[in-house]
Coordinates of C-alpha atoms in Angstrom, one line a residue:
Chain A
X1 CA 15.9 38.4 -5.1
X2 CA 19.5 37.3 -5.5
X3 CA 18.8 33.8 -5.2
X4 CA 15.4 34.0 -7.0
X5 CA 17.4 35.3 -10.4
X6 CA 20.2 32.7 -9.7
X7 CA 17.9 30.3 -9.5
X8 CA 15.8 31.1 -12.7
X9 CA 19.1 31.3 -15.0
X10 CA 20.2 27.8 -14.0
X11 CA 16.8 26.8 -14.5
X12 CA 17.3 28.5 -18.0
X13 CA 20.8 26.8 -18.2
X14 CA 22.5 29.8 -18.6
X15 CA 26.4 30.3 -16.9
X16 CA 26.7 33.2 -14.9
X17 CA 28.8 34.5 -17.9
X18 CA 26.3 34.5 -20.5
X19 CA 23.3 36.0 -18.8
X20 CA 26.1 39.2 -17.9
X21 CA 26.9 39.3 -21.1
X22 CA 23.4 39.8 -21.8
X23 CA 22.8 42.6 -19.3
X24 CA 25.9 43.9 -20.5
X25 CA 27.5 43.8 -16.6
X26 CA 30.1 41.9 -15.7
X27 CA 30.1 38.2 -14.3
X28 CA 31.9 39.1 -11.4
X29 CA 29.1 41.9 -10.1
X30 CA 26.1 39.7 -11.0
X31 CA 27.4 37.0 -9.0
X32 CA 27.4 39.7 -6.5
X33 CA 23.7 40.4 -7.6
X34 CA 23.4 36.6 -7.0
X35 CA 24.4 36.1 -3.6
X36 CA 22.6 39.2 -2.7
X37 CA 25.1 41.3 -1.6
X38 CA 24.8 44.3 -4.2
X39 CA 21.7 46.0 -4.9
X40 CA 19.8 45.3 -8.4
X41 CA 18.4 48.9 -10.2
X42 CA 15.1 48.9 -11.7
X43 CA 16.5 49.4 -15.2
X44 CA 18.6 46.4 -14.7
X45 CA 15.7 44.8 -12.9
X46 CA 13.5 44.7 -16.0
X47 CA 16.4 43.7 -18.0
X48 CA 17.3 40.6 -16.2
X49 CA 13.3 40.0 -16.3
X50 CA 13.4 40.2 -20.1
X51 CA 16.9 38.3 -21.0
X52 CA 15.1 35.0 -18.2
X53 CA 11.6 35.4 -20.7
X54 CA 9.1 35.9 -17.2
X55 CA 7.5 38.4 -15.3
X56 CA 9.6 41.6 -13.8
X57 CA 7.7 40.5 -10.2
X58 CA 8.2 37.0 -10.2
X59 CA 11.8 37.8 -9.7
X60 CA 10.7 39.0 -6.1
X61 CA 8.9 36.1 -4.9
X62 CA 10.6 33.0 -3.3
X63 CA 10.0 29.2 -5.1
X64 CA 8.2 26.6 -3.9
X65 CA 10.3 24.0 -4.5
X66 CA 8.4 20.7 -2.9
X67 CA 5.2 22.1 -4.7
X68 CA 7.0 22.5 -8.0
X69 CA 8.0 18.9 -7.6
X70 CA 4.6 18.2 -6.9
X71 CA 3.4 19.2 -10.1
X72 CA 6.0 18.2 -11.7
X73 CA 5.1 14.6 -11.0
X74 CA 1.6 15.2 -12.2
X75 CA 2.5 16.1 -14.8
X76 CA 1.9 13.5 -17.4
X77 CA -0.3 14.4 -20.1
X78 CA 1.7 17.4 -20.3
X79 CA 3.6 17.2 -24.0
X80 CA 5.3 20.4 -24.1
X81 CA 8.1 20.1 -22.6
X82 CA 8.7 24.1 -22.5
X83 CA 5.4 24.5 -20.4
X84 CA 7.3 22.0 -18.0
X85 CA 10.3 24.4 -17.7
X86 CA 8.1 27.4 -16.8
X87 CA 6.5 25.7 -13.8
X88 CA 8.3 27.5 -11.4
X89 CA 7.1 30.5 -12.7
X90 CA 3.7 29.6 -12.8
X91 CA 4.1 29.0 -8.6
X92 CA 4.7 32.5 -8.3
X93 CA 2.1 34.0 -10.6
X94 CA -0.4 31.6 -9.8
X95 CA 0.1 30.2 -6.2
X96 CA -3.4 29.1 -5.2
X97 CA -4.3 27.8 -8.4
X98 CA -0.5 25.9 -8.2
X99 CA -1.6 24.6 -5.2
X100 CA -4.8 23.2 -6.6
X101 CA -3.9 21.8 -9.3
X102 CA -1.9 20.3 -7.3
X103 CA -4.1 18.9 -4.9
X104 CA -6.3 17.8 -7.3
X105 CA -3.8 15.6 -9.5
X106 CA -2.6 13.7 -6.0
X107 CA -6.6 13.0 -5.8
X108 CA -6.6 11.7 -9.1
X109 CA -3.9 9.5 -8.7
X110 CA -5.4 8.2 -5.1
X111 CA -8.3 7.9 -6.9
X112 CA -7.3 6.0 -9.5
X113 CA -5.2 3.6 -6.7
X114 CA -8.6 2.9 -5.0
X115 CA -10.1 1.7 -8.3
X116 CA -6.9 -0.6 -8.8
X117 CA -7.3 -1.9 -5.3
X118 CA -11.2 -2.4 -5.7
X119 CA -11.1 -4.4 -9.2
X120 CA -7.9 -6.5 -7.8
X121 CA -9.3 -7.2 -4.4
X122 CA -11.9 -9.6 -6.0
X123 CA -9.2 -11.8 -7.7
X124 CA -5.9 -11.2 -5.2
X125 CA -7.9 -10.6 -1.5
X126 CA -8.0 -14.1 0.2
X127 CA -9.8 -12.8 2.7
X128 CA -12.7 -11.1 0.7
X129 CA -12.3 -14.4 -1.0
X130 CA -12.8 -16.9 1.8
X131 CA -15.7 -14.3 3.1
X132 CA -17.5 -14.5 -0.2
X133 CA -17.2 -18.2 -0.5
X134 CA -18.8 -18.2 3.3
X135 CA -22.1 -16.3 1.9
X136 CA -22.4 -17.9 -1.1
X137 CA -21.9 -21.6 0.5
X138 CA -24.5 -20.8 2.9
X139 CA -27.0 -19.2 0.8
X140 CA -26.5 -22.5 -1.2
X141 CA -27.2 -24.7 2.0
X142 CA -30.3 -23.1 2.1
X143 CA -31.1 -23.1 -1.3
X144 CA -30.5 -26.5 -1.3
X145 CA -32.5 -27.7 2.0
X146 CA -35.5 -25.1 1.4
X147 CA -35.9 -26.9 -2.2
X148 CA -36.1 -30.2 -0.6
X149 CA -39.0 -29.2 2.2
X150 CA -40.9 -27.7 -0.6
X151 CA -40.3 -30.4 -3.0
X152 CA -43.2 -32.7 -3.8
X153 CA -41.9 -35.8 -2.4
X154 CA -43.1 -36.6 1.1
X155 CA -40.6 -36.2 4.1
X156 CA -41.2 -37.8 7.3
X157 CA -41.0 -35.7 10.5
X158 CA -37.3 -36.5 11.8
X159 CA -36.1 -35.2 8.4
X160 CA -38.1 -32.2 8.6
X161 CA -37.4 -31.0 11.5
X162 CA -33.8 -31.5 10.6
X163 CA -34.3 -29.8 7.7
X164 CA -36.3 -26.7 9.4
X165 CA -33.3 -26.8 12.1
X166 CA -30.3 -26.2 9.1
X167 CA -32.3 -23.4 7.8
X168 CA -32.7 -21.7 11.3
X169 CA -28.7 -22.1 11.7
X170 CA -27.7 -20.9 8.5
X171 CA -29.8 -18.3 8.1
X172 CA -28.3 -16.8 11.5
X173 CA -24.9 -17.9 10.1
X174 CA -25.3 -16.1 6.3
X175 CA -26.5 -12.7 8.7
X176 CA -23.5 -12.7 10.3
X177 CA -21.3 -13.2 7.6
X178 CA -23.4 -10.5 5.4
X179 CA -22.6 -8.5 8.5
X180 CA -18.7 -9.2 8.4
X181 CA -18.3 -8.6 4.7
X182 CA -20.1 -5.6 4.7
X183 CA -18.1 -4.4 7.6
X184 CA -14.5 -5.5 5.4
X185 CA -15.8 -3.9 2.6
X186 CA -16.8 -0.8 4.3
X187 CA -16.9 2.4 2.2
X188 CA -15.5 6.1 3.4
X189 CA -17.9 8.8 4.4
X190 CA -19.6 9.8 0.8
X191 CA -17.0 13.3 -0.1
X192 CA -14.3 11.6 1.3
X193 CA -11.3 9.2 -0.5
X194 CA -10.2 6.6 2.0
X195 CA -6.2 7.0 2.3
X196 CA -4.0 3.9 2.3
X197 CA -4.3 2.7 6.4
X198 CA -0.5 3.0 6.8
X199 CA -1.5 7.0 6.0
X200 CA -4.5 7.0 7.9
X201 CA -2.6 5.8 10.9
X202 CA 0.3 8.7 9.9
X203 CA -2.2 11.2 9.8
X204 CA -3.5 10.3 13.0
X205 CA 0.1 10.6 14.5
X206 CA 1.2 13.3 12.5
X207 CA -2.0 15.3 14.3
X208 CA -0.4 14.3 17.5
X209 CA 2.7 15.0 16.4
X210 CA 3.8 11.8 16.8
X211 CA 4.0 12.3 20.7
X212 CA 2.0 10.0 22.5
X213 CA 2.3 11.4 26.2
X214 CA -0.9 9.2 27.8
X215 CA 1.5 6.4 26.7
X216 CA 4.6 8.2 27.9
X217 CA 3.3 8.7 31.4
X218 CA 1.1 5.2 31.4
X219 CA -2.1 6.7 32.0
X220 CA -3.3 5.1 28.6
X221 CA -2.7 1.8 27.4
X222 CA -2.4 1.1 23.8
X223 CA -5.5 -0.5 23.2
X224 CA -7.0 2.9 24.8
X225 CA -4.9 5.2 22.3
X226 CA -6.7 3.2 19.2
X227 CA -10.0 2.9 20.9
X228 CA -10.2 6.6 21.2
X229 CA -8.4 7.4 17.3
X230 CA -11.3 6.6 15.5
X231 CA -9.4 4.9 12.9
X232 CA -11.0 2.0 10.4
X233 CA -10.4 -1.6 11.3
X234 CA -6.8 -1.9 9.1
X235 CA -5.3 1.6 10.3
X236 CA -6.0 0.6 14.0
X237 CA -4.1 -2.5 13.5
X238 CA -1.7 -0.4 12.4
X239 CA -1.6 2.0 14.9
X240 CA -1.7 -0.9 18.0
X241 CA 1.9 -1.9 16.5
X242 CA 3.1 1.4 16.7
X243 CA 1.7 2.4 20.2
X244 CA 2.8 -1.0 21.6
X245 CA 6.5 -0.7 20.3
X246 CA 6.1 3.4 21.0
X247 CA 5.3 2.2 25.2
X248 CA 8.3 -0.6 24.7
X249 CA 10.6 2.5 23.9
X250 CA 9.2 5.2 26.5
X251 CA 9.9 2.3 28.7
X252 CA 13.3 2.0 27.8
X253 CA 14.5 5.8 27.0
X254 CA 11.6 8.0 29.2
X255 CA 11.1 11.1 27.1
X256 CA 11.3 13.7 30.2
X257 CA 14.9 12.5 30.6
X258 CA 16.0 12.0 27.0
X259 CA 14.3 16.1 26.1
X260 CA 17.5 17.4 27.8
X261 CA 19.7 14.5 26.7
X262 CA 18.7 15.3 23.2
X263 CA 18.8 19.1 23.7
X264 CA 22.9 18.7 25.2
X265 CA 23.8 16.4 22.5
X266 CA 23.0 18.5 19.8
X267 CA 19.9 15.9 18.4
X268 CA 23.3 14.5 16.9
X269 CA 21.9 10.8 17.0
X270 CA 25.9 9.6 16.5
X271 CA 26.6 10.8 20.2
X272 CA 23.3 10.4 21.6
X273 CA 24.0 6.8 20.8
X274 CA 27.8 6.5 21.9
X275 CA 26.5 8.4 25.7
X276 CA 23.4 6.3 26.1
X277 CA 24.6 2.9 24.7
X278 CA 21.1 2.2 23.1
X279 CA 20.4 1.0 19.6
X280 CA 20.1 3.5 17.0
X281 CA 16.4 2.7 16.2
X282 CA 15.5 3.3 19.6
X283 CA 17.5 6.0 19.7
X284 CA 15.9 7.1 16.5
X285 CA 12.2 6.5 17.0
X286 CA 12.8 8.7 20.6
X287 CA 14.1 11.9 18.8
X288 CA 11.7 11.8 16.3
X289 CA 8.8 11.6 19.0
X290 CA 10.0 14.8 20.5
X291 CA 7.4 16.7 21.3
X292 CA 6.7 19.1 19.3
X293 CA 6.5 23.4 20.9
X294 CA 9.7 22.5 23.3
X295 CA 12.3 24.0 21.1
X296 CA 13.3 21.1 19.3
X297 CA 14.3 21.1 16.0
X298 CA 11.3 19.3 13.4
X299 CA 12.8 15.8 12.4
X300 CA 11.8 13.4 10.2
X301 CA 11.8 9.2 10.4
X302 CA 11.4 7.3 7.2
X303 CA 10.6 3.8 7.8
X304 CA 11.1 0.8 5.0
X305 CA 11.0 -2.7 4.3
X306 CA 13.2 -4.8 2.2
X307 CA 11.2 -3.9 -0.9
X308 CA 11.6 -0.2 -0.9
X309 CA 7.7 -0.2 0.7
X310 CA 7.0 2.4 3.4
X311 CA 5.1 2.3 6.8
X312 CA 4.3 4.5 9.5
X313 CA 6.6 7.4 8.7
X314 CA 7.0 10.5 10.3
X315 CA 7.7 13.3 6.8
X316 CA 10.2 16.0 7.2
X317 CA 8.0 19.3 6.3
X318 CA 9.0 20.7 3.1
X319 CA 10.8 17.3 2.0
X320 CA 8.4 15.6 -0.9
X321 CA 9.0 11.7 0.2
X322 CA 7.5 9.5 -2.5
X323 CA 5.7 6.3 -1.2
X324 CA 6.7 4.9 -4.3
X325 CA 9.6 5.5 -7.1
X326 CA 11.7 7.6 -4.5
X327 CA 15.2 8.4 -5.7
X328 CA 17.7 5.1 -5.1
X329 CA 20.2 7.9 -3.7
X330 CA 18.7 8.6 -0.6
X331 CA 20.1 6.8 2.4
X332 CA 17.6 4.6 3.6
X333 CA 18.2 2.7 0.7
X334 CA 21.9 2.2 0.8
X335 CA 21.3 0.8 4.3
X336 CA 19.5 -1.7 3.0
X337 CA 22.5 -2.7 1.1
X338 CA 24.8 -3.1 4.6
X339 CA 22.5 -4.3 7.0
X340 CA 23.4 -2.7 10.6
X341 CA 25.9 0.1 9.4
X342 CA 24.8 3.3 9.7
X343 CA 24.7 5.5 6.3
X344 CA 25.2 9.3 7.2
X345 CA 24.9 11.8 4.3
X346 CA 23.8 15.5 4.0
X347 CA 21.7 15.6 0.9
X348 CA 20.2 18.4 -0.8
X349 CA 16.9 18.0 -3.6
X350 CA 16.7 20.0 -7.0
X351 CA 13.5 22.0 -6.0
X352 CA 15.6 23.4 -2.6
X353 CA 19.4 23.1 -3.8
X354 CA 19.8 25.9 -0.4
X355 CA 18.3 23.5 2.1
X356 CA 20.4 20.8 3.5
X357 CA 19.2 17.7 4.8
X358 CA 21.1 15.6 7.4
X359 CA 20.4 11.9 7.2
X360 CA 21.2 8.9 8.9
X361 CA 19.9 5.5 8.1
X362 CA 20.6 2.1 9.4
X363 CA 18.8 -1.0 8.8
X364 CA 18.7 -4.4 10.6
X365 CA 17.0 -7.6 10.5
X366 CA 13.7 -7.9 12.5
X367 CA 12.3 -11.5 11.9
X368 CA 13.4 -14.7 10.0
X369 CA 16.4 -16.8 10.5
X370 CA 18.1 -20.2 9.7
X371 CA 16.1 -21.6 6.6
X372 CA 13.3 -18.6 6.1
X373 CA 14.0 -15.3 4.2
X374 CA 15.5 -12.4 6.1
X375 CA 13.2 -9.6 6.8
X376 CA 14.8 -6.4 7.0
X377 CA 13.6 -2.8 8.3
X378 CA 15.2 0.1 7.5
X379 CA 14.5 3.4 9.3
X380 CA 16.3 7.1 7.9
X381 CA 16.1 9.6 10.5
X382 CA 15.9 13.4 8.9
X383 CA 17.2 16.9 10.4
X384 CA 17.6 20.1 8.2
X385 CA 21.3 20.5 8.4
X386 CA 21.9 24.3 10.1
X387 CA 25.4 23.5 11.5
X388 CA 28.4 26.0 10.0
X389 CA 30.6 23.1 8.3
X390 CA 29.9 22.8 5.0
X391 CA 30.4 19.0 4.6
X392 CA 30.0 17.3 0.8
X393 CA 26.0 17.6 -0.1
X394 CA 24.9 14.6 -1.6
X395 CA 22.7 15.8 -5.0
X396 CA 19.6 13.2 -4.9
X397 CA 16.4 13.9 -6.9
X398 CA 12.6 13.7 -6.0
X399 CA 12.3 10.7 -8.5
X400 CA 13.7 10.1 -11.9
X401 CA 10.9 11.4 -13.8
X402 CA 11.2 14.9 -12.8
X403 CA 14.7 14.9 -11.6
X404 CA 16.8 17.4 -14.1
X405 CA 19.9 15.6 -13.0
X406 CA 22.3 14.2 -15.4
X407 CA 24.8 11.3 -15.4
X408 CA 23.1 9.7 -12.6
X409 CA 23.5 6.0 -12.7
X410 CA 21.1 5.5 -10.2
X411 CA 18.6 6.8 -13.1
X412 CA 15.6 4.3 -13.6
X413 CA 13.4 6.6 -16.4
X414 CA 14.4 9.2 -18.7
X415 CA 13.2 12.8 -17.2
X416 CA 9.8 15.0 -18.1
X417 CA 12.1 18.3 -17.3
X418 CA 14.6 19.4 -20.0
X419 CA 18.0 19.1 -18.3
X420 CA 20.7 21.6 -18.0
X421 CA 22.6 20.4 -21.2
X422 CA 19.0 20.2 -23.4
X423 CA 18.4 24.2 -22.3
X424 CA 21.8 25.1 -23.6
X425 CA 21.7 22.9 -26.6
X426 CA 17.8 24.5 -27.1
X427 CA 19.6 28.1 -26.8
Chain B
X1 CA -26.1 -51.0 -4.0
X2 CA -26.2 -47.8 -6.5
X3 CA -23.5 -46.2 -8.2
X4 CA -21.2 -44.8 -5.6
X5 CA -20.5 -40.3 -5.5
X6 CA -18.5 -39.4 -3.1
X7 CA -19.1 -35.5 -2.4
X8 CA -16.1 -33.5 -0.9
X9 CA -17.5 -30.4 0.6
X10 CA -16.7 -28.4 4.2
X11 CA -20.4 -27.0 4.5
X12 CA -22.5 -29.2 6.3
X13 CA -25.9 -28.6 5.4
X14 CA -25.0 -28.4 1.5
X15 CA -23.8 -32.4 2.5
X16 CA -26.9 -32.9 4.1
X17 CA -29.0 -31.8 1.4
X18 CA -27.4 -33.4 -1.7
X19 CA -26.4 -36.3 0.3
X20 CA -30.5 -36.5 0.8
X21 CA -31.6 -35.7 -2.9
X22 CA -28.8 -38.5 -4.0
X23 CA -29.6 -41.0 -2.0
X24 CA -33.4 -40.6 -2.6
X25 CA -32.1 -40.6 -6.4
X26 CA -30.9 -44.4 -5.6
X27 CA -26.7 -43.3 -5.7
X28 CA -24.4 -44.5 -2.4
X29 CA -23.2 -41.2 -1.3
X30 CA -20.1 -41.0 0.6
X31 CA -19.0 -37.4 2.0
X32 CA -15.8 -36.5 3.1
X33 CA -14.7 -32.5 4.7
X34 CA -11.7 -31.8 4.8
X35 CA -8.9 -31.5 1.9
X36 CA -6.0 -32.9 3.4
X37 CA -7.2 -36.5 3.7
X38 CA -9.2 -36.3 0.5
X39 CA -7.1 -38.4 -1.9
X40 CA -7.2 -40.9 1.5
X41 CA -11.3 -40.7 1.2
X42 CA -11.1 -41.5 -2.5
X43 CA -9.0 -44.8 -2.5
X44 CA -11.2 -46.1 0.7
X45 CA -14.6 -45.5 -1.3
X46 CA -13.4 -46.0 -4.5
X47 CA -16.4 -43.6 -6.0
X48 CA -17.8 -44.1 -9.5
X49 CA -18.0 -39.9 -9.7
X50 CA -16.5 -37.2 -7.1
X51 CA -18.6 -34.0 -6.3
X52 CA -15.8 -31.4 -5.6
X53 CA -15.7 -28.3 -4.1
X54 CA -13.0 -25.6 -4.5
X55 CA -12.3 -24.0 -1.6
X56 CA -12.0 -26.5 1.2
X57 CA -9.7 -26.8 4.5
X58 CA -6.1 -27.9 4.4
X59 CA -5.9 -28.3 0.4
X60 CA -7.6 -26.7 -2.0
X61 CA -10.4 -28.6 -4.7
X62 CA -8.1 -27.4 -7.4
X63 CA -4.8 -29.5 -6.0
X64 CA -7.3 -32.8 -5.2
X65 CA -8.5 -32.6 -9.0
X66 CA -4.4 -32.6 -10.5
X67 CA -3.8 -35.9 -7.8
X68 CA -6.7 -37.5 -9.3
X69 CA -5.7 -36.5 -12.7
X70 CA -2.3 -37.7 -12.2
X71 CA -3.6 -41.1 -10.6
X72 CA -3.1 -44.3 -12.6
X73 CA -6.6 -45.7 -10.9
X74 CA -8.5 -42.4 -11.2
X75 CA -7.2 -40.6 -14.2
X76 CA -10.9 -40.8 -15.9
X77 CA -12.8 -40.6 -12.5
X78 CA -15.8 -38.1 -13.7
X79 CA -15.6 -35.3 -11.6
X80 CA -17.8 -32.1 -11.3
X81 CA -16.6 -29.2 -9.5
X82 CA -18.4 -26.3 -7.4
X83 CA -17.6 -22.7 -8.2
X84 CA -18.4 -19.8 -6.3
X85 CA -20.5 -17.5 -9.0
X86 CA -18.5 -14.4 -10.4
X87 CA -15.0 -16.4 -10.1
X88 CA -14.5 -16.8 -13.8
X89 CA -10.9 -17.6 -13.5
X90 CA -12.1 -20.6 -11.4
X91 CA -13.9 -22.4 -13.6
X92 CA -11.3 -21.5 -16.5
X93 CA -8.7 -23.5 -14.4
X94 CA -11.1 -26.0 -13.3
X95 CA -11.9 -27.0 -16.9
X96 CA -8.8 -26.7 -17.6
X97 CA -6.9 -29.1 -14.7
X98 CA -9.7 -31.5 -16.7
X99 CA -12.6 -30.9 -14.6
X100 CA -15.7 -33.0 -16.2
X101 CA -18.2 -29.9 -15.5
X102 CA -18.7 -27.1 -13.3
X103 CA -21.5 -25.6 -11.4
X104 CA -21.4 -22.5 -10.0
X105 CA -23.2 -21.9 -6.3
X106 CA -26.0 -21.6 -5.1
X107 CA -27.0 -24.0 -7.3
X108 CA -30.2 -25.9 -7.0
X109 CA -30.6 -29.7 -6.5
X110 CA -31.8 -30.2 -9.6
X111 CA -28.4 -29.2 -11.4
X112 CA -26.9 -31.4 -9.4
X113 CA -28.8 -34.2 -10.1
X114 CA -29.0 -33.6 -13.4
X115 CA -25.3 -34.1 -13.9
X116 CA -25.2 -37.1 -11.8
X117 CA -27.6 -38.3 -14.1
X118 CA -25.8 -37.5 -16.8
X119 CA -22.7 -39.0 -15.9
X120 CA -23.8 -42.2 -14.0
X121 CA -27.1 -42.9 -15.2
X122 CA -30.3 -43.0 -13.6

């Protein structure tokens, strides 16, 4: 309960200070209050209820943070900004309908994706284009030749039967390219919204916990592995490239080995890579394929290109990753700024100030060379941070839109959420 | 010898067919499939009108219509492009890179003769 009030009054923007003055205690015993090392009476209970405006019993119960952030960021048509600070609250009162609401604005927003996708595919897809252009150029060859057999000129026998013969062909020809378009343009199962293929594929893994062990102990090939996923035509692309470079690595670093390597090095990816003299991406990639029910700790690997855009990635539980408008702060990006130096930092988010997040991120250049563009990769590997040294947390937001940080200068948009200097100047 | 069209188009059968109805109209057809060596097609058979399609191999109609815009010999060469139906923003650039006229597939013989026609003269 500590934490819970300690939590509410910065939310509030109040010092320490002000809220004892309020109770009428002094600073020094609720800070004790605080860190939950004195006891808080029911009278004084009730009180610190009334002077934070909420419910006496949503002081007991713990915040979400990740699913305040998450409707915080769906929170758009929302005007009032004093309904945005009481969020949190409404978590605790109200966690299933939280949750919902929740759920229901991420559907709206993958909803309103698809439509984007659909009406641009048309103009921007070159390969619905080319497939269009196909049908169309056939039905027009037939169009064309059937017009001229039934015309009322004569045609000798040579030209109709050469005629007849370029129907045959292109009717068989506009079937099968029906067939194919069809098949690109295939719809999900009616209920269901297709996710993105780069999340259909991380759904598949994240089911399998990103361990692969047919491909560990060869008794699968890749082409196996997607055969059996059950995936649609662009996820199992997908998921080919990351079961063949997933069988490159178990080649290299064979996970029954590298489970107690891991396990004596502390998952520290720093020494695993100074003992086993391997790249950091393999390296990388290996501990985050752990498997999962052996005692290892969860981790998370973030995966990027050059442009900020993510694919296959493996999310820390209880870390809200955008796909899109992520804060600049976070490590993986600052490796793409010093290609092949490793950027380590211990960060901590807004909606979970108590949980500390140990990061490393490296990037390096995967294709391209002398005359073409570079193409980089980054890759952030995640770990909640348990050890006992307290090194500098790094403050970094969910995004800029409901990040109540101020003088950031990594800022992109101004904030939904009042800050901590509004609330004080609102008091 | 009739007024010469040369028709630049990668389907075959559409070739054959207009190439037919042309020819039985009285014009010298010359047909030619592939972008690349277009502009190479169209100085050999020096055509009184080009048939042009957009979407070809190698180059597209759309590149072939700005070379024969920006040719000294063929800067007023009548030319009438194919569309694919639904592509508005085709024929908005076509008309615009100074297509003569568009029409859109599947189209029948009879537009197409029609703007021959039109163009060349029966």
């Amino acid at each position: 309960m500590g934490r819970r009030i300690r939590e509410l009054r910065m939310e509030k923007g109040l010092r320490q200070a002000e809220l004892a003055e309020i109770l009428g205690i002094s600073a020094s015993y609720l800070n004790l209050i605080e860190h939950d090392r004195r006891r808080i009476g029911t009278e004084l209970k009730s009180a610190v209820a009334v002077a934070l405006g909420i419910e006496e019993n949503a002081l007991a119960a713990e915040v979400d943070g990740p699913l305040v952030d998450r409707l915080l960021s769906s929170a758009s048509s929302v005007s009032n900004a004093a309904e945005l600070d009481r969020v949190a609250e409404f978590t605790v009162r109200y966690p299933g309908w939280a949750r919902h609401v929740a759920m229901q604005a991420e559907r709206i927003a993958l909803l309103e994706g698809r439509v984007q996708e659909l009406s641009d595919r048309m103009t921007y897809d070159p390969t619905l284009a080319a497939s269009l252009h196909e049908v169309i150029s056939t039905a027009t060859a037939i169009r064309s030749t059937a017009s001229i057999l039934n015309g009322e000129e004569p045609l000798d026998a040579d030209w109709q039967a050469r005629f007849h013969k370029n129907i045959y062909t292109d009717a068989v020809r506009l079937a099968d390219s029906s067939d194919a378009l069809i098949s690109y343009l295939e719809a999900p199962e009616e209920g269901e919204v297709a996710n993105s293929p780069v999340q259909e594929a991380e759904e598949y893994l994240l089911g399998r916990g990103f361990y692969l062990a047919e491909l560990e102990d060869g008794s699968s090939t890749p082409a196996d592995l997607v055969g059996s996923a059950g995936l649609s035509s662009s996820a199992s692309s997908i998921l080919a490239d990351f079961a063949k470079q997933y069988v490159q690595d178990a080649a290299r670093l064979p996970m029954v080995a590298f489970e107690k390597t891991a396990l004596s090095g502390r998952y520290d990816i720093a020494n695993l890579v100074a003992e086993l003299s391997l790249p950091a991406v393999l390296v990388a990639r290996r501990l985050a394929s752990l498997p999962n029910g052996e005692g290892h700790p969860p981790i998370g690997l973030i995966t990027a290109d050059a442009a900020g855009v993510l694919s296959v990635s493996k999310h820390l539980a209880g870390v809200v990753f955008p796909r899109s408008g992520a804060c600049p702060l976070w490590p993986l990006y600052t490796s793409l700024g010093q290609p092949g130096r490793a950027v380590r930092a211990v960060v901590a988010l807004p909606g979970a100030p108590e949980t500390r997040i140990s990061c490393f991120a490296i990037s390096q250049q995967i294709a391209g060379g002398l005359g073409d563009a570079p193409q980089m990769r980054a890759i952030m590997l995640m770990m909640v941070d348990v050890s006992p040294e307290q090194d500098a947390v790094q403050q970094i937001g969910p995004t800029c839109r409901i990040c109540p940080r101020e003088g950031c200068s990594a800022r992109r948009e101004p904030t939904v959420i009042k800050t901590v200097t509004q609330k004080r100047a609102a008091l | 010898m009739g007024k010469r069209v040369l028709l630049i188009e990668d389907e075959p059968n559409i070739i054959e067919a207009i190439s037919f109805v042309l020819s039985r109209d009285g014009y010298t057809v010359h047909t030619h499939e592939d972008g690349e060596t277009a502009m190479t097609k169209l100085a050999s058979s020096q055509p009184d009108m080009v048939i042009l399609d957009v979407m070809l191999p190698g180059r597209s109609g759309f590149d072939i219509l700005r070379d024969i815009r920006d040719g000294v010999q063929t800067t007023d060469l009548p030319v009438l492009m194919l569309t694919a139906k639904g592509q508005a923003k085709d024929r908005e650039l076509a008309l615009r890179l100074g297509a003569n006229h568009f029409i859109t597939k599947p189209f029948s013989n009879r537009e197409v003769r029609d703007h021959v026609r039109e163009v060349l003269g029966e």
